[in-house]
Coordinates of N, CA and C in Angstrom, one line a residue:
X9 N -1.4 1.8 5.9 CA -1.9 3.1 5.6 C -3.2 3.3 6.5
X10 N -2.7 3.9 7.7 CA -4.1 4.3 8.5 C -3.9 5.5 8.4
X11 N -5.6 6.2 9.1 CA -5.5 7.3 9.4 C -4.9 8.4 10.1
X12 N -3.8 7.4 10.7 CA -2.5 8.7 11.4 C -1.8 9.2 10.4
X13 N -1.5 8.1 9.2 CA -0.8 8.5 8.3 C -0.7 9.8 7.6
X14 N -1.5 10.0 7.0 CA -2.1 11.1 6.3 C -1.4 10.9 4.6
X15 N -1.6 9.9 4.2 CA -2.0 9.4 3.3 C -2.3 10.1 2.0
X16 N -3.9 10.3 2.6 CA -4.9 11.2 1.4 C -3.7 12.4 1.2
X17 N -2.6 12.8 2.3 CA -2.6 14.5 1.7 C -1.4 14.3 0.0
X18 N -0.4 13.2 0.4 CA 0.0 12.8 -0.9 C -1.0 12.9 -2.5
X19 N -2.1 12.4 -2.0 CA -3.0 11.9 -3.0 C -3.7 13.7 -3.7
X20 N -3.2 14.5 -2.5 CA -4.3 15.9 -2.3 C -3.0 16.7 -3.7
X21 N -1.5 16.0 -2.9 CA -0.9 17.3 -3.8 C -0.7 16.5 -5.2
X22 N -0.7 15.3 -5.5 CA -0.3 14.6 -6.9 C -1.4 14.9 -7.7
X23 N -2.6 14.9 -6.7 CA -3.5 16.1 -7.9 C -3.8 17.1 -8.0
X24 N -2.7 18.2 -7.7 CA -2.6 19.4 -7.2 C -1.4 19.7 -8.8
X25 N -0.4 18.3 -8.4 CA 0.8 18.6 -10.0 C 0.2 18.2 -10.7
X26 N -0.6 17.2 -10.5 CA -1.0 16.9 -12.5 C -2.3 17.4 -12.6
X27 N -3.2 17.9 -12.0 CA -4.4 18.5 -12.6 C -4.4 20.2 -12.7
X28 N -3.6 20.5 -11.8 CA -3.2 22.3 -11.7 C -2.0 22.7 -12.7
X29 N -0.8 21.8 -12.4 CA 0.2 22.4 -12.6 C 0.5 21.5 -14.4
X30 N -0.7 20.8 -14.9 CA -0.3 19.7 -15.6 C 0.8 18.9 -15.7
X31 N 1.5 19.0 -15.0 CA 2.4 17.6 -14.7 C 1.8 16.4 -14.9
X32 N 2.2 15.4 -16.2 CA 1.9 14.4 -16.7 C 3.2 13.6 -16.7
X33 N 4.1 14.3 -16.7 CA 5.5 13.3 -17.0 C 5.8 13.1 -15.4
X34 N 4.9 12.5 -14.1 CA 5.5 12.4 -12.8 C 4.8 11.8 -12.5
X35 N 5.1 10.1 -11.5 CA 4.5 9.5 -11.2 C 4.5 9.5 -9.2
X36 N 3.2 8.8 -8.7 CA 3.3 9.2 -7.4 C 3.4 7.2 -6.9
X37 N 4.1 6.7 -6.1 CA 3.6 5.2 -5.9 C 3.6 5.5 -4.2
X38 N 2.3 4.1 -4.0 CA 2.1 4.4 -2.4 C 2.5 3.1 -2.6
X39 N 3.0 2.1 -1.2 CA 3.3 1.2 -0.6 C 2.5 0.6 0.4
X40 N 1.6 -0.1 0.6 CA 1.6 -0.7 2.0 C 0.2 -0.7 1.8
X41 N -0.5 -1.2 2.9 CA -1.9 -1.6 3.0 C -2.0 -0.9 4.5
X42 N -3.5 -1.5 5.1 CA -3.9 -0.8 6.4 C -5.3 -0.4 6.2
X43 N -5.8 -0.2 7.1 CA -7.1 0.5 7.3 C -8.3 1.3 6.5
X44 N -7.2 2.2 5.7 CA -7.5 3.3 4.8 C -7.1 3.0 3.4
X45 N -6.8 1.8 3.3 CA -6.2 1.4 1.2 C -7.3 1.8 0.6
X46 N -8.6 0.9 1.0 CA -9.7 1.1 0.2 C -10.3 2.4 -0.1
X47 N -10.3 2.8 0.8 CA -10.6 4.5 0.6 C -9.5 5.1 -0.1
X48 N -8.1 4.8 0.1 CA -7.3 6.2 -0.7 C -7.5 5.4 -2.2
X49 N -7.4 4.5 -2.6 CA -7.9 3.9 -4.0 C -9.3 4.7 -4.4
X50 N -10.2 4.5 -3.8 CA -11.6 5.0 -4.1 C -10.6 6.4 -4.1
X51 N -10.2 7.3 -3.5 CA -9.4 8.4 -3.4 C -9.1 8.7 -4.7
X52 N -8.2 7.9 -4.9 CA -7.3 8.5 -6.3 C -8.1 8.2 -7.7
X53 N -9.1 7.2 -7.7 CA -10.0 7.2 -8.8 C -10.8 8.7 -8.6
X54 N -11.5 8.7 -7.6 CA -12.2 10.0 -7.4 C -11.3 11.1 -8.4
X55 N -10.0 11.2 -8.1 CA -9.6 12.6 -8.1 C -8.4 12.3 -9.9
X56 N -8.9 11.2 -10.4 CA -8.9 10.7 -11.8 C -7.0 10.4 -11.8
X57 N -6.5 10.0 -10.7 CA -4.7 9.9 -10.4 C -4.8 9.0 -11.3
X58 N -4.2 8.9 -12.4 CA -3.7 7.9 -13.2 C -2.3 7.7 -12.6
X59 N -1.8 8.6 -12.7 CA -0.5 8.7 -12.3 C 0.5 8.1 -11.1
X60 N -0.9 7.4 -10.8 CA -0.4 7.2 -9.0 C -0.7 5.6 -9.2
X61 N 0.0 4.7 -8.5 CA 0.1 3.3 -8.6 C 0.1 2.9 -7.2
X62 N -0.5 1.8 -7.1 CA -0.9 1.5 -5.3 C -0.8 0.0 -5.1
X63 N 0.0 -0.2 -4.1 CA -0.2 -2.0 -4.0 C 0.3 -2.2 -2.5
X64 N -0.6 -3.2 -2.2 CA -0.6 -3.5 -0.9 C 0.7 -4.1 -0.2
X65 N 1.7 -4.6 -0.3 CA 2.7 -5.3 -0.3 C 3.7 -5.8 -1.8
X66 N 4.9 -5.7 -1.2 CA 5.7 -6.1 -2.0 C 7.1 -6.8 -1.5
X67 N 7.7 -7.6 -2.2 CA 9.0 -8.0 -1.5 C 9.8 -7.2 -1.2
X68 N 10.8 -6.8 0.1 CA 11.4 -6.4 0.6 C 12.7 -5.8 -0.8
X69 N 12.8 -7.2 -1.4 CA 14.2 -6.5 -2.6 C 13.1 -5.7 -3.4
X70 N 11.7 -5.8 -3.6 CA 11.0 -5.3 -4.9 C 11.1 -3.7 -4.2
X71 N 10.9 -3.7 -3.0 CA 10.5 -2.1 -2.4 C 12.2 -1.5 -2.4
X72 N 13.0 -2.1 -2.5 CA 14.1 -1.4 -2.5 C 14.5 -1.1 -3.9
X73 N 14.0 -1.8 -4.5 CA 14.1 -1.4 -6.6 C 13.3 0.0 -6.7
X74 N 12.1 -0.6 -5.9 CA 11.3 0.9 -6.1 C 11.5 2.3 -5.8
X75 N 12.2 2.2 -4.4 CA 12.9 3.3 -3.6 C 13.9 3.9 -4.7
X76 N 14.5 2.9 -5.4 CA 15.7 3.6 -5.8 C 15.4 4.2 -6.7
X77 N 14.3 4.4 -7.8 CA 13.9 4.7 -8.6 C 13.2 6.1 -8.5
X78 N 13.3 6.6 -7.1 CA 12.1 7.3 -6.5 C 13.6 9.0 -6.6
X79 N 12.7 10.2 -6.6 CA 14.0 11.4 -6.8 C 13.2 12.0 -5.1
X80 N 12.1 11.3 -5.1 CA 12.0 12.0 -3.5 C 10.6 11.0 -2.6
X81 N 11.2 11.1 -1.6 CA 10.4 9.7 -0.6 C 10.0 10.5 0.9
X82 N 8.9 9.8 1.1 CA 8.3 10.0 2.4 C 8.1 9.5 3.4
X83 N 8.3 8.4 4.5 CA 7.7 8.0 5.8 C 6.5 9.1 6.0
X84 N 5.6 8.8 5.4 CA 4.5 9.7 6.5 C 3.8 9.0 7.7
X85 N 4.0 10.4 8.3 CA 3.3 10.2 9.8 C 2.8 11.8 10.0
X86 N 1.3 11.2 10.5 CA 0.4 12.8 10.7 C 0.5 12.8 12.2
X87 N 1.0 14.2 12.7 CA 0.7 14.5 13.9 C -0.6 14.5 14.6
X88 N -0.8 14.0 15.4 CA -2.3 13.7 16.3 C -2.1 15.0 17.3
X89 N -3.2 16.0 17.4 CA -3.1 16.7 18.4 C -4.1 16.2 19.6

């Protein structure tokens, strides 16, 4: 999770559904470590994400349990102009 990623904007709309739209019954999970973990953690405390779960690594079959569990997924990548 570096800053190409764009990361934070996931973190921007999961508290966009649960603090605006109250969405409580939806959870958001991030994957992977990088540059920016520490900050989007401090991130999602900031912006009170309970809802959001974060872990630096996981086993290859664990991330595929997880995926499958998922009703919608993202590769992000932020365009650099």
């Amino acid at each position: 999770m570096g800053p190409q990623d764009g990361v934070e904007l996931v973190l921007e709309v999961a508290d966009q559904v649960v603090h605006r739209l109250g969405r409580h019954d939806i959870g958001f999970t991030l994957i992977g470590s990088g540059d920016c973990y520490d900050e989007l953690v401090a991130l999602s405390h900031r912006l009170s994400l309970t809802t959001t779960s974060r872990s630096r690594t996981h086993p290859d079959s664990d991330v595929a349990s997880i995926l499958s569990t998922a009703d919608v997924g993202s590769p992000l990548t932020r365009r650099i102009r």
